[in-house]
Short mmCIF file of C-alpha atoms in Angstrom, two decimals:
data_model
loop_
_atom_site.label_atom_id
_atom_site.label_comp_id
_atom_site.label_asym_id
_atom_site.label_seq_id
_atom_site.Cartn_x
_atom_site.Cartn_y
_atom_site.Cartn_z
CA UNK A 1 14.24 -52.81 -138.16
CA UNK A 2 15.21 -51.92 -141.70
CA UNK A 3 12.48 -50.65 -143.98
CA UNK A 4 12.48 -49.26 -147.49
CA UNK A 5 10.85 -45.92 -148.26
CA UNK A 6 8.32 -47.84 -150.39
CA UNK A 7 7.34 -50.02 -147.43
CA UNK A 8 7.00 -47.02 -145.13
CA UNK A 9 4.91 -45.01 -147.59
CA UNK A 10 2.68 -48.04 -148.11
CA UNK A 11 2.15 -48.31 -144.35
CA UNK A 12 1.58 -44.57 -143.88
CA UNK A 13 -0.82 -44.00 -146.76
CA UNK A 14 -3.73 -45.62 -144.90
CA UNK A 15 -3.46 -42.98 -142.15
CA UNK A 16 -2.09 -39.89 -143.89
CA UNK A 17 -3.08 -38.06 -147.05
CA UNK A 18 0.55 -37.11 -147.70
CA UNK A 19 2.60 -40.16 -146.62
CA UNK A 20 5.84 -38.81 -148.13
CA UNK A 21 5.54 -35.66 -145.99
CA UNK A 22 4.85 -37.80 -142.92
CA UNK A 23 7.93 -39.87 -143.69
CA UNK A 24 10.05 -36.70 -143.75
CA UNK A 25 8.45 -35.56 -140.49
CA UNK A 26 9.24 -38.88 -138.77
CA UNK A 27 12.85 -38.53 -139.90
CA UNK A 28 13.06 -34.99 -138.46
CA UNK A 29 11.47 -36.21 -135.22
CA UNK A 30 14.18 -38.90 -134.94
CA UNK A 31 11.61 -41.67 -135.09
CA UNK A 32 13.13 -42.97 -138.31
CA UNK A 33 16.80 -42.88 -139.29
CA UNK A 34 17.96 -42.69 -142.89
CA UNK A 35 20.64 -45.23 -143.76
CA UNK A 36 21.01 -44.38 -147.45
CA UNK A 37 18.57 -43.13 -150.07
CA UNK A 38 15.45 -45.28 -149.99
CA UNK A 39 16.41 -47.20 -146.83
CA UNK A 40 15.51 -46.40 -143.22
CA UNK A 41 16.22 -47.89 -139.81
CA UNK A 42 13.86 -47.76 -136.84
CA UNK A 43 16.64 -48.08 -134.24
CA UNK A 44 19.19 -45.29 -133.86
CA UNK A 45 21.90 -47.37 -132.17
CA UNK A 46 21.95 -50.45 -134.44
CA UNK A 47 25.54 -51.63 -135.14
CA UNK A 48 26.56 -50.69 -138.71
CA UNK A 49 27.71 -54.24 -139.42
CA UNK A 50 24.03 -55.28 -139.40
CA UNK A 51 23.13 -52.80 -142.14
CA UNK A 52 25.84 -53.46 -144.70
CA UNK A 53 24.27 -56.20 -146.83
CA UNK A 54 20.98 -54.29 -147.09
CA UNK A 55 22.71 -51.19 -148.43
CA UNK A 56 24.40 -52.89 -151.38
CA UNK A 57 24.55 -56.45 -152.50
CA UNK A 58 24.92 -59.26 -152.86
CA UNK A 59 27.68 -58.70 -150.35
CA UNK A 60 29.23 -59.99 -147.14
CA UNK A 61 31.47 -58.41 -144.49
CA UNK A 62 35.14 -59.00 -145.27
CA UNK A 63 38.59 -57.41 -145.58
CA UNK A 64 39.95 -55.61 -142.50
CA UNK A 65 36.47 -55.37 -140.95
CA UNK A 66 36.20 -59.16 -140.79
CA UNK A 67 39.85 -59.61 -139.78
CA UNK A 68 39.16 -57.26 -136.86
CA UNK A 69 35.92 -59.09 -136.02
CA UNK A 70 37.80 -62.41 -135.78
CA UNK A 71 40.55 -60.82 -133.68
CA UNK A 72 43.27 -61.20 -136.30
CA UNK A 73 44.21 -57.54 -136.47
CA UNK A 74 44.42 -55.31 -133.40
CA UNK A 75 42.90 -52.13 -134.78
CA UNK A 76 39.20 -51.39 -134.74
CA UNK A 77 38.24 -50.62 -138.33
CA UNK A 78 36.11 -47.50 -138.75
CA UNK A 79 34.60 -48.30 -142.16
CA UNK A 80 32.46 -51.38 -142.71
CA UNK A 81 34.11 -53.15 -145.65
CA UNK A 82 32.29 -55.76 -147.69
CA UNK A 83 32.99 -57.98 -150.68
CA UNK A 84 30.89 -57.95 -153.85
CA UNK A 85 31.39 -59.33 -157.36
CA UNK A 86 30.70 -58.15 -160.89
CA UNK A 87 30.36 -54.47 -159.93
CA UNK A 88 33.71 -53.45 -161.49
CA UNK A 89 34.22 -50.56 -159.10
CA UNK A 90 34.46 -49.70 -155.43
CA UNK A 91 31.23 -48.36 -153.99
CA UNK A 92 31.16 -45.95 -151.07
CA UNK A 93 28.17 -44.94 -148.94
CA UNK A 94 28.30 -42.46 -146.08
CA UNK A 95 25.47 -42.12 -143.58
CA UNK A 96 24.84 -41.30 -139.93
CA UNK A 97 25.53 -44.99 -139.26
CA UNK A 98 29.05 -44.76 -140.66
CA UNK A 99 31.07 -45.37 -143.80
CA UNK A 100 30.35 -48.44 -145.92
CA UNK A 101 32.79 -49.64 -148.61
CA UNK A 102 32.18 -52.41 -151.16
CA UNK A 103 34.97 -53.97 -153.23
CA UNK A 104 34.87 -56.64 -155.90
CA UNK A 105 36.44 -60.05 -155.64
CA UNK A 106 36.25 -62.77 -158.33
CA UNK A 107 32.84 -64.39 -158.79
CA UNK A 108 34.49 -67.81 -158.47
CA UNK A 109 35.63 -66.99 -154.93
CA UNK A 110 32.56 -65.12 -153.73
CA UNK A 111 30.35 -67.94 -152.31
CA UNK A 112 32.95 -69.79 -150.27
CA UNK A 113 33.60 -69.63 -146.51
CA UNK A 114 30.86 -67.09 -145.74
CA UNK A 115 28.96 -67.49 -142.49
CA UNK A 116 25.74 -66.23 -140.95
CA UNK A 117 26.31 -64.63 -137.56
CA UNK A 118 23.43 -63.75 -135.28
CA UNK A 119 23.21 -60.67 -133.10
CA UNK A 120 19.98 -60.67 -131.12
CA UNK A 121 17.12 -61.08 -133.57
CA UNK A 122 19.25 -59.90 -136.48
CA UNK A 123 21.93 -61.57 -138.54
CA UNK A 124 24.68 -60.68 -140.99
CA UNK A 125 26.96 -62.43 -143.47
CA UNK A 126 30.70 -62.43 -142.81
CA UNK A 127 33.71 -64.16 -144.33
CA UNK A 128 35.75 -66.50 -142.15
CA UNK A 129 39.22 -65.34 -141.20
CA UNK A 130 40.93 -67.32 -143.98
CA UNK A 131 38.57 -65.97 -146.63
CA UNK A 132 38.87 -62.42 -145.28
CA UNK A 133 42.65 -62.64 -145.60
CA UNK A 134 42.37 -63.85 -149.20
CA UNK A 135 39.96 -61.04 -150.08
CA UNK A 136 42.29 -58.49 -148.50
CA UNK A 137 45.36 -59.77 -150.34
CA UNK A 138 43.44 -59.85 -153.62
CA UNK A 139 42.75 -56.11 -153.36
CA UNK A 140 46.32 -55.24 -152.37
CA UNK A 141 48.95 -54.05 -154.86
CA UNK A 142 51.11 -56.94 -156.17
CA UNK A 143 53.72 -58.27 -153.76
CA UNK A 144 56.87 -59.64 -155.36
CA UNK A 145 58.54 -61.79 -152.71
CA UNK A 146 57.91 -63.87 -149.64
CA UNK A 147 59.70 -61.18 -147.63
CA UNK A 148 57.21 -58.57 -148.86
CA UNK A 149 54.34 -60.93 -148.08
CA UNK A 150 55.55 -61.50 -144.52
CA UNK A 151 56.01 -57.75 -144.07
CA UNK A 152 52.48 -57.11 -145.31
CA UNK A 153 50.92 -59.78 -143.08
CA UNK A 154 52.83 -59.18 -139.86
CA UNK A 155 53.79 -55.50 -140.08
CA UNK A 156 51.21 -53.74 -142.29
CA UNK A 157 48.15 -55.72 -141.21
CA UNK A 158 49.79 -56.47 -137.84
CA UNK A 159 48.51 -60.03 -137.67
CA UNK A 160 50.15 -61.74 -134.72
CA UNK A 161 52.28 -64.61 -136.02
CA UNK A 162 50.98 -66.96 -133.35
CA UNK A 163 47.41 -66.13 -134.39
CA UNK A 164 48.32 -66.74 -138.02
CA UNK A 165 49.48 -70.23 -137.07
CA UNK A 166 45.92 -71.04 -135.94
CA UNK A 167 44.68 -70.68 -139.54
CA UNK A 168 43.67 -73.70 -141.59
CA UNK A 169 46.58 -73.63 -144.05
CA UNK A 170 45.10 -76.27 -146.34
CA UNK A 171 41.82 -74.35 -146.56
CA UNK A 172 43.80 -71.20 -147.32
CA UNK A 173 45.64 -73.00 -150.14
CA UNK A 174 42.34 -74.15 -151.64
CA UNK A 175 40.91 -70.64 -151.44
CA UNK A 176 44.01 -69.13 -153.09
CA UNK A 177 43.27 -71.09 -156.27
CA UNK A 178 39.92 -69.30 -156.67
CA UNK A 179 41.42 -65.85 -157.18
CA UNK A 180 43.94 -66.13 -160.05
CA UNK A 181 46.00 -63.48 -158.26
CA UNK A 182 49.76 -62.97 -157.92
CA UNK A 183 49.39 -62.22 -154.22
CA UNK A 184 47.35 -65.34 -153.59
CA UNK A 185 49.81 -67.49 -155.54
CA UNK A 186 52.56 -66.08 -153.33
CA UNK A 187 50.54 -66.84 -150.20
CA UNK A 188 49.92 -70.40 -151.36
CA UNK A 189 53.63 -70.95 -152.00
CA UNK A 190 54.42 -69.56 -148.53
CA UNK A 191 51.86 -71.85 -146.90
CA UNK A 192 52.96 -74.94 -148.81
CA UNK A 193 56.50 -74.50 -147.50
CA UNK A 194 55.10 -74.39 -143.96
CA UNK A 195 53.03 -77.51 -144.57
CA UNK A 196 55.98 -79.42 -146.05
CA UNK A 197 58.26 -78.39 -143.20
CA UNK A 198 55.77 -79.91 -140.78
CA UNK A 199 54.79 -76.62 -139.17
CA UNK A 200 51.18 -77.36 -140.01
#
């Protein structure tokens, strides 16, 4: 269970004269585990994906972390990457639970296609595969051709082309309009050709 240092000190002060010292002692005894400054976890082995939104927010799991979660890219992603808005910079947090990265996307795109996933008694927010792809492309350096786009999707990210064909192309086109991005315009053009050719 996640608890703030304020919550823990409040609980400890009824039993201990120096609750802050007791908090430090519990951490040394491995009965509490520091996630980041001011935030603790009571379980040592909790999956990092369950901690991300509590560390920094509002945010949801996205980018390569979500693409890996949905099985769209083969590699396991070491860092937990999340989308935010209005922060104007990438935030990075390192802890015993792993590396957490937070990157901005446009506010207009932020609320769409985000789902609650449950894991035991806990839950987390994660972008769907189409939204995760849009977020990832938004943060990538500008691509200048359909050839570059295909190379990025199927060689750099290593998305299997048959898996890509399972995407909802019309949803992807709608999402592209929310970003005002060269890369997303290029993706939309690529998808529209597929739709017109009857591939989707």
